[in-house]
Coordinates of N, CA, C and O in Angstrom, one line a residue:
X228 N 82.6 75.0 59.3 CA 83.7 75.4 58.6 C 84.1 76.5 56.8 O 83.2 75.6 56.1
X229 N 84.1 77.2 56.4 CA 84.0 77.5 54.9 C 84.7 77.1 54.3 O 85.5 75.3 54.4
X230 N 86.4 77.7 53.1 CA 86.4 77.6 52.3 C 88.0 77.0 52.5 O 88.3 77.8 53.7
X231 N 88.3 76.3 52.1 CA 90.1 76.0 52.4 C 90.9 76.5 51.5 O 90.3 76.2 49.9
X232 N 92.0 77.4 51.8 CA 93.2 78.1 50.6 C 94.4 77.4 50.4 O 94.4 77.1 52.2
X233 N 95.0 77.3 49.4 CA 95.9 77.0 49.5 C 96.8 78.7 48.8 O 96.3 79.2 48.3
X234 N 97.8 78.7 49.4 CA 99.1 79.5 48.5 C 99.8 79.1 48.3 O 100.2 78.1 47.9
X235 N 99.6 80.4 46.7 CA 100.9 79.2 45.3 C 101.2 81.1 44.4 O 100.6 81.8 44.9
X236 N 102.0 80.5 43.9 CA 102.3 81.2 42.6 C 101.7 82.1 41.4 O 101.7 83.1 41.3
X237 N 100.2 80.4 41.4 CA 100.2 80.9 40.4 C 98.4 79.7 40.5 O 97.8 78.9 40.3
X238 N 97.6 80.6 40.9 CA 96.4 80.7 41.1 C 95.6 78.9 41.0 O 94.5 78.4 40.7
X239 N 95.1 80.3 38.7 CA 94.1 79.6 37.7 C 95.8 78.0 37.3 O 94.4 76.9 37.5
X240 N 96.4 78.0 37.4 CA 97.1 76.9 37.3 C 97.5 75.7 38.1 O 96.9 74.7 38.2
X241 N 97.3 76.0 40.0 CA 96.9 75.3 40.6 C 95.3 74.4 41.2 O 95.1 73.8 40.9
X242 N 94.5 75.4 40.4 CA 92.9 75.3 40.8 C 93.0 74.3 39.9 O 92.4 73.5 40.1
X243 N 93.9 74.2 38.0 CA 93.4 73.3 37.3 C 93.6 71.5 37.6 O 93.4 70.7 37.4
X244 N 94.9 72.0 38.2 CA 95.3 70.6 38.4 C 94.3 70.0 39.7 O 94.0 68.9 39.6
X245 N 94.1 70.7 40.2 CA 92.9 69.7 42.1 C 91.7 70.1 41.7 O 91.1 69.0 42.0
X246 N 91.5 71.5 40.6 CA 89.9 70.7 40.0 C 90.1 69.2 39.1 O 89.6 68.5 38.8
X247 N 91.1 69.0 38.0 CA 91.4 67.5 37.0 C 91.4 66.3 38.4 O 91.0 65.2 38.2
X248 N 92.3 66.5 39.6 CA 92.3 65.0 40.4 C 90.8 65.3 41.0 O 91.2 64.0 41.3
X249 N 89.8 65.8 41.5 CA 88.7 65.4 42.5 C 87.6 65.9 41.8 O 87.0 65.0 41.5
X250 N 87.6 66.1 40.0 CA 86.3 66.3 39.3 C 85.8 67.2 39.1 O 84.7 66.7 39.3
X251 N 86.3 67.7 39.9 CA 85.0 69.5 40.4 C 85.7 70.0 38.7 O 86.4 69.9 38.0
X252 N 85.0 71.3 38.9 CA 84.8 72.5 37.9 C 86.0 73.8 39.1 O 85.4 74.5 39.5
X253 N 86.7 74.3 37.9 CA 87.0 75.5 38.4 C 85.7 76.4 37.6 O 85.8 77.0 37.0
X254 N 85.9 77.2 38.7 CA 85.3 78.8 39.0 C 85.1 80.2 37.7 O 85.9 80.5 38.7
X255 N 84.4 80.8 37.2 CA 84.6 81.7 36.3 C 85.3 83.3 37.9 O 85.0 83.0 38.8
X256 N 86.7 83.8 36.9 CA 87.6 84.1 37.8 C 86.3 85.4 37.5 O 86.4 86.2 37.1
X257 N 86.9 85.9 39.1 CA 86.0 87.6 39.6 C 87.7 88.0 39.9 O 87.3 89.6 40.0
X258 N 88.5 87.6 40.6 CA 89.3 88.2 41.4 C 90.9 87.9 40.3 O 91.6 86.4 40.8
X259 N 92.2 88.1 40.5 CA 92.8 87.9 39.7 C 93.8 87.0 40.0 O 94.3 85.9 39.4
X260 N 93.9 87.3 41.4 CA 94.7 86.8 42.9 C 93.9 85.3 43.6 O 95.0 84.6 44.4
X261 N 92.3 84.9 43.0 CA 91.7 83.7 44.2 C 91.4 83.5 43.0 O 89.9 83.8 41.7
X262 N 91.3 82.7 42.8 CA 90.9 81.3 42.2 C 90.3 80.0 42.5 O 90.2 79.9 43.9
X263 N 88.9 79.6 43.0 CA 87.6 79.1 43.3 C 87.8 77.9 42.8 O 86.9 78.0 41.3
X264 N 87.9 76.1 42.9 CA 86.9 75.3 42.6 C 86.1 74.6 43.0 O 85.7 74.3 44.3
X265 N 84.9 73.9 42.6 CA 83.8 73.8 42.9 C 83.3 72.2 42.6 O 83.6 71.9 41.8
X266 N 83.2 71.8 43.3 CA 82.4 70.9 43.9 C 80.6 70.0 44.5 O 80.2 71.1 44.5
X267 N 81.0 69.0 44.9 CA 80.1 69.0 45.4 C 79.0 69.2 46.4 O 79.9 69.2 47.5
X268 N 78.0 69.5 46.7 CA 77.1 70.0 47.3 C 77.9 71.1 48.3 O 78.0 71.5 49.8
X269 N 78.2 71.9 47.5 CA 78.9 73.6 47.4 C 80.3 73.5 48.0 O 80.7 74.2 48.0
X270 N 80.5 72.3 48.0 CA 82.6 72.6 49.5 C 83.5 72.8 47.1 O 83.1 72.8 46.7
X271 N 83.8 73.6 48.3 CA 85.0 74.9 47.1 C 86.5 74.7 48.2 O 86.6 74.6 49.6
X272 N 87.0 74.4 47.7 CA 88.3 74.8 47.2 C 89.4 76.0 46.7 O 89.1 75.8 45.1
X273 N 90.1 76.4 47.2 CA 90.8 78.3 46.8 C 92.0 78.2 47.2 O 92.4 77.3 47.9
X274 N 92.5 78.8 45.9 CA 93.8 79.4 45.4 C 93.9 80.5 45.3 O 93.2 81.1 44.6
X275 N 95.3 80.8 47.0 CA 95.2 82.8 46.1 C 96.4 82.7 46.5 O 97.7 81.7 46.8
X276 N 97.7 83.8 45.2 CA 98.6 84.5 45.1 C 98.8 84.8 45.9 O 98.7 85.6 47.0
X277 N 100.2 84.1 46.3 CA 100.8 84.8 47.1 C 103.0 85.0 46.4 O 103.7 83.8 46.1
X278 N 102.8 86.5 46.7 CA 103.7 86.9 45.7 C 104.7 86.7 47.4 O 104.9 85.9 47.8
X279 N 107.0 85.9 46.9 CA 107.6 85.2 47.3 C 107.4 84.0 47.9 O 107.7 83.7 48.2
X280 N 106.0 83.0 47.5 CA 105.7 81.7 47.6 C 106.9 80.9 47.9 O 107.1 80.8 46.6
X281 N 106.8 80.7 49.2 CA 108.0 79.3 49.4 C 107.6 78.0 49.6 O 106.7 77.9 50.9
X282 N 107.5 76.6 49.1 CA 107.3 75.8 48.6 C 107.7 75.3 50.1 O 108.1 75.4 50.2
X283 N 106.2 74.7 51.4 CA 106.8 73.0 52.1 C 107.7 72.1 51.8 O 108.2 72.4 50.8
X284 N 108.8 72.0 52.2 CA 109.3 70.8 52.3 C 108.9 69.3 52.6 O 109.1 69.7 54.0
X285 N 108.5 68.2 52.1 CA 108.0 67.2 52.8 C 109.6 66.6 52.6 O 109.6 65.8 51.7
X286 N 109.3 65.7 54.2 CA 108.8 66.1 55.4 C 110.2 67.4 56.0 O 111.3 66.4 55.4
X287 N 110.0 67.5 56.2 CA 110.6 69.2 57.2 C 110.4 70.0 58.6 O 108.6 69.7 58.6
X288 N 110.5 69.6 59.4 CA 110.5 71.2 60.2 C 110.6 72.5 59.6 O 110.4 73.1 60.3
X289 N 111.5 72.2 59.9 CA 112.1 73.9 59.2 C 111.7 74.5 58.0 O 111.1 75.7 58.3
X290 N 111.0 74.0 56.9 CA 110.1 74.1 56.3 C 108.5 73.6 56.8 O 108.3 72.3 54.9
X291 N 107.8 73.5 57.4 CA 107.1 72.5 57.1 C 105.4 73.3 56.6 O 105.4 74.2 56.0
X292 N 104.8 71.9 56.3 CA 104.3 71.7 55.5 C 103.4 72.1 56.5 O 102.3 73.0 55.3
X293 N 102.6 72.6 57.6 CA 101.7 73.7 57.2 C 100.2 72.8 57.8 O 98.9 73.0 58.2
X294 N 100.1 72.7 56.3 CA 98.7 71.7 56.3 C 99.0 70.4 55.6 O 99.5 70.5 54.4
X295 N 98.0 69.9 54.8 CA 98.3 68.9 53.9 C 96.0 68.0 53.4 O 96.0 68.2 54.4
X296 N 96.0 67.7 51.9 CA 95.2 67.3 52.0 C 94.8 65.8 51.8 O 95.9 65.1 51.6
X297 N 93.9 64.9 52.4 CA 94.3 64.2 52.2 C 92.9 63.8 50.8 O 92.0 63.9 50.8
X298 N 92.3 62.2 50.2 CA 91.6 62.0 49.1 C 91.9 60.5 49.0 O 92.6 59.8 49.5
X299 N 90.4 60.2 49.2 CA 90.1 58.8 49.7 C 89.7 59.1 48.2 O 89.1 58.8 47.8
X300 N 90.9 56.9 48.6 CA 90.9 56.5 46.9 C 90.7 54.6 46.7 O 91.1 54.0 47.5
X301 N 89.9 54.1 46.4 CA 89.3 52.8 47.0 C 90.4 52.0 46.6 O 91.4 52.4 45.4
X302 N 90.7 51.3 47.1 CA 91.6 50.5 47.7 C 92.1 49.7 45.8 O 94.0 49.8 45.6
X303 N 91.8 48.9 45.5 CA 91.9 48.9 43.8 C 91.7 50.0 42.9 O 92.5 49.8 42.0
X304 N 91.7 51.1 43.4 CA 92.3 52.6 42.0 C 93.5 53.3 42.6 O 93.6 53.9 41.4
X305 N 94.0 52.5 43.6 CA 95.6 53.0 43.6 C 96.6 53.8 43.1 O 96.8 54.9 42.5
X306 N 96.4 52.7 42.0 CA 97.8 53.0 40.8 C 97.7 53.6 40.1 O 97.7 54.3 39.7
X307 N 95.4 53.9 39.4 CA 94.7 54.7 38.6 C 94.8 55.8 39.2 O 95.6 56.8 38.6
X308 N 95.2 56.5 40.3 CA 95.2 57.3 41.2 C 96.6 58.2 40.8 O 96.3 58.7 40.6
X309 N 97.3 57.3 41.3 CA 99.0 57.7 41.5 C 99.2 58.3 39.9 O 99.7 58.9 39.4
X310 N 98.4 57.5 38.8 CA 99.1 57.9 37.5 C 98.1 59.2 37.1 O 99.2 59.5 36.2
X311 N 97.3 59.7 37.5 CA 96.3 60.4 37.5 C 97.2 61.8 37.8 O 97.2 62.3 36.8
X312 N 97.5 61.4 39.6 CA 97.9 62.9 39.8 C 99.3 63.1 39.2 O 100.2 63.9 39.4
X313 N 100.8 62.0 39.1 CA 101.6 62.3 38.0 C 101.6 62.5 37.2 O 102.5 63.3 36.4
X314 N 100.8 62.5 36.1 CA 99.9 62.8 34.8 C 100.0 64.5 34.3 O 100.3 65.5 34.3
X315 N 99.1 64.7 35.9 CA 98.9 66.4 36.2 C 100.2 67.0 36.6 O 99.4 68.2 36.6
X316 N 101.2 66.8 37.4 CA 102.2 67.5 37.6 C 102.4 66.8 38.9 O 103.7 68.5 39.0
X317 N 102.2 66.6 39.1 CA 102.3 66.0 40.9 C 103.4 64.6 40.6 O 103.8 64.7 40.1
X318 N 104.2 65.1 41.8 CA 106.2 64.0 42.5 C 105.1 63.3 43.1 O 105.4 64.1 44.8
X319 N 105.9 61.5 43.4 CA 105.7 61.7 44.6 C 107.1 61.4 45.7 O 107.5 61.5 45.4
X320 N 106.5 61.9 46.8 CA 107.2 61.8 47.8 C 107.6 60.5 49.0 O 108.3 60.7 49.1
X321 N 106.2 60.2 48.5 CA 106.8 58.8 49.6 C 106.1 58.1 49.8 O 104.3 58.0 49.7
X322 N 106.6 56.4 49.0 CA 105.8 55.5 48.4 C 104.3 55.4 50.1 O 105.3 55.1 50.6
X323 N 103.8 54.0 49.4 CA 103.1 52.8 50.4 C 104.3 51.6 51.1 O 103.4 51.2 51.7
X324 N 105.1 51.9 50.6 CA 106.1 50.7 51.7 C 105.5 49.5 50.7 O 105.6 48.7 52.2
X325 N 105.0 49.5 49.4 CA 104.7 48.3 48.7 C 103.6 47.5 49.0 O 103.5 47.0 49.4
X326 N 102.8 48.0 50.1 CA 100.9 48.2 50.2 C 101.7 48.1 51.7 O 100.4 47.7 52.6
X327 N 102.4 48.3 52.7 CA 102.2 47.6 53.7 C 101.1 49.4 54.3 O 101.5 49.3 56.1
X328 N 102.0 50.3 54.0 CA 100.6 52.2 54.7 C 99.5 51.7 53.6 O 99.6 51.9 52.4
X329 N 98.4 52.2 54.4 CA 97.5 52.7 52.9 C 96.9 53.7 52.9 O 96.3 55.1 52.0
X330 N 98.1 54.5 52.3 CA 98.6 55.9 51.6 C 100.1 56.2 51.3 O 100.5 55.3 51.1
X331 N 99.9 57.2 50.6 CA 100.9 57.3 49.9 C 101.0 59.0 49.7 O 100.1 59.4 49.8
X332 N 102.1 59.2 49.7 CA 102.0 61.1 49.3 C 103.1 62.1 48.3 O 103.7 61.3 48.0
X333 N 102.3 62.6 48.1 CA 102.7 63.4 46.8 C 103.1 65.0 47.0 O 102.3 65.4 47.6
X334 N 103.9 66.0 46.1 CA 103.6 66.7 46.0 C 102.9 67.6 44.8 O 102.9 66.5 43.2
X335 N 101.8 68.9 45.2 CA 101.1 69.4 44.3 C 102.5 70.0 42.7 O 103.2 70.4 43.6
X336 N 102.1 70.6 42.4 CA 103.1 71.3 40.9 C 103.9 72.9 42.1 O 104.9 73.0 40.9
X337 N 103.5 72.7 43.3 CA 104.1 73.6 43.7 C 104.7 73.4 44.6 O 104.5 74.1 45.7
X338 N 104.8 72.3 45.9 CA 105.3 71.4 46.4 C 104.1 71.5 47.9 O 104.8 71.1 48.7
X339 N 102.6 71.8 47.6 CA 101.6 71.3 49.0 C 101.6 69.9 48.6 O 101.8 69.2 47.7
X340 N 102.5 69.1 50.0 CA 102.0 67.8 50.1 C 99.9 67.5 50.3 O 99.3 68.0 50.7
X341 N 100.0 66.2 50.1 CA 98.9 65.9 49.4 C 99.0 64.0 49.8 O 99.1 63.5 49.4
X342 N 97.8 63.6 50.1 CA 98.0 61.4 50.3 C 96.8 61.4 49.2 O 96.1 62.2 49.6
X343 N 97.1 60.1 48.8 CA 95.6 59.6 48.6 C 95.8 58.8 49.4 O 96.7 57.5 50.1
X344 N 94.5 58.2 49.7 CA 94.6 57.1 51.0 C 94.1 56.4 50.5 O 92.7 56.2 50.6
X345 N 94.7 55.0 50.5 CA 93.8 53.9 49.8 C 92.1 53.2 51.0 O 92.1 53.7 52.7
X346 N 91.3 53.5 50.6 CA 89.5 52.9 52.1 C 89.2 52.2 50.9 O 88.4 52.2 49.4
X347 N 87.8 51.1 51.6 CA 87.1 50.2 50.8 C 86.2 50.3 51.6 O 85.5 50.9 52.1

């Protein structure tokens, strides 16, 4: 499988968000409506401008998420990771129920859901 691409209204803004979350690098832009973020081992996450973009609503079957990203975080660093993503513009959609679940659900700045998953 190649690159994973997220539709959005502002590719550079969303690319910067995920680059900060992942510690990856925003690549030089070759196209105004497409931005790549590069990680280790050649992994790439891309962002494509979508005129008329409508964000998913989580949880909803009417406006389904279509996909979501899971990010593994050491259990001891979950609160630190949450502070980071919230500071970058994410919103908490569902907590971990006081530690009863091993994941927390967030919405990125344009509404895509993603999870921070506790891993040891």
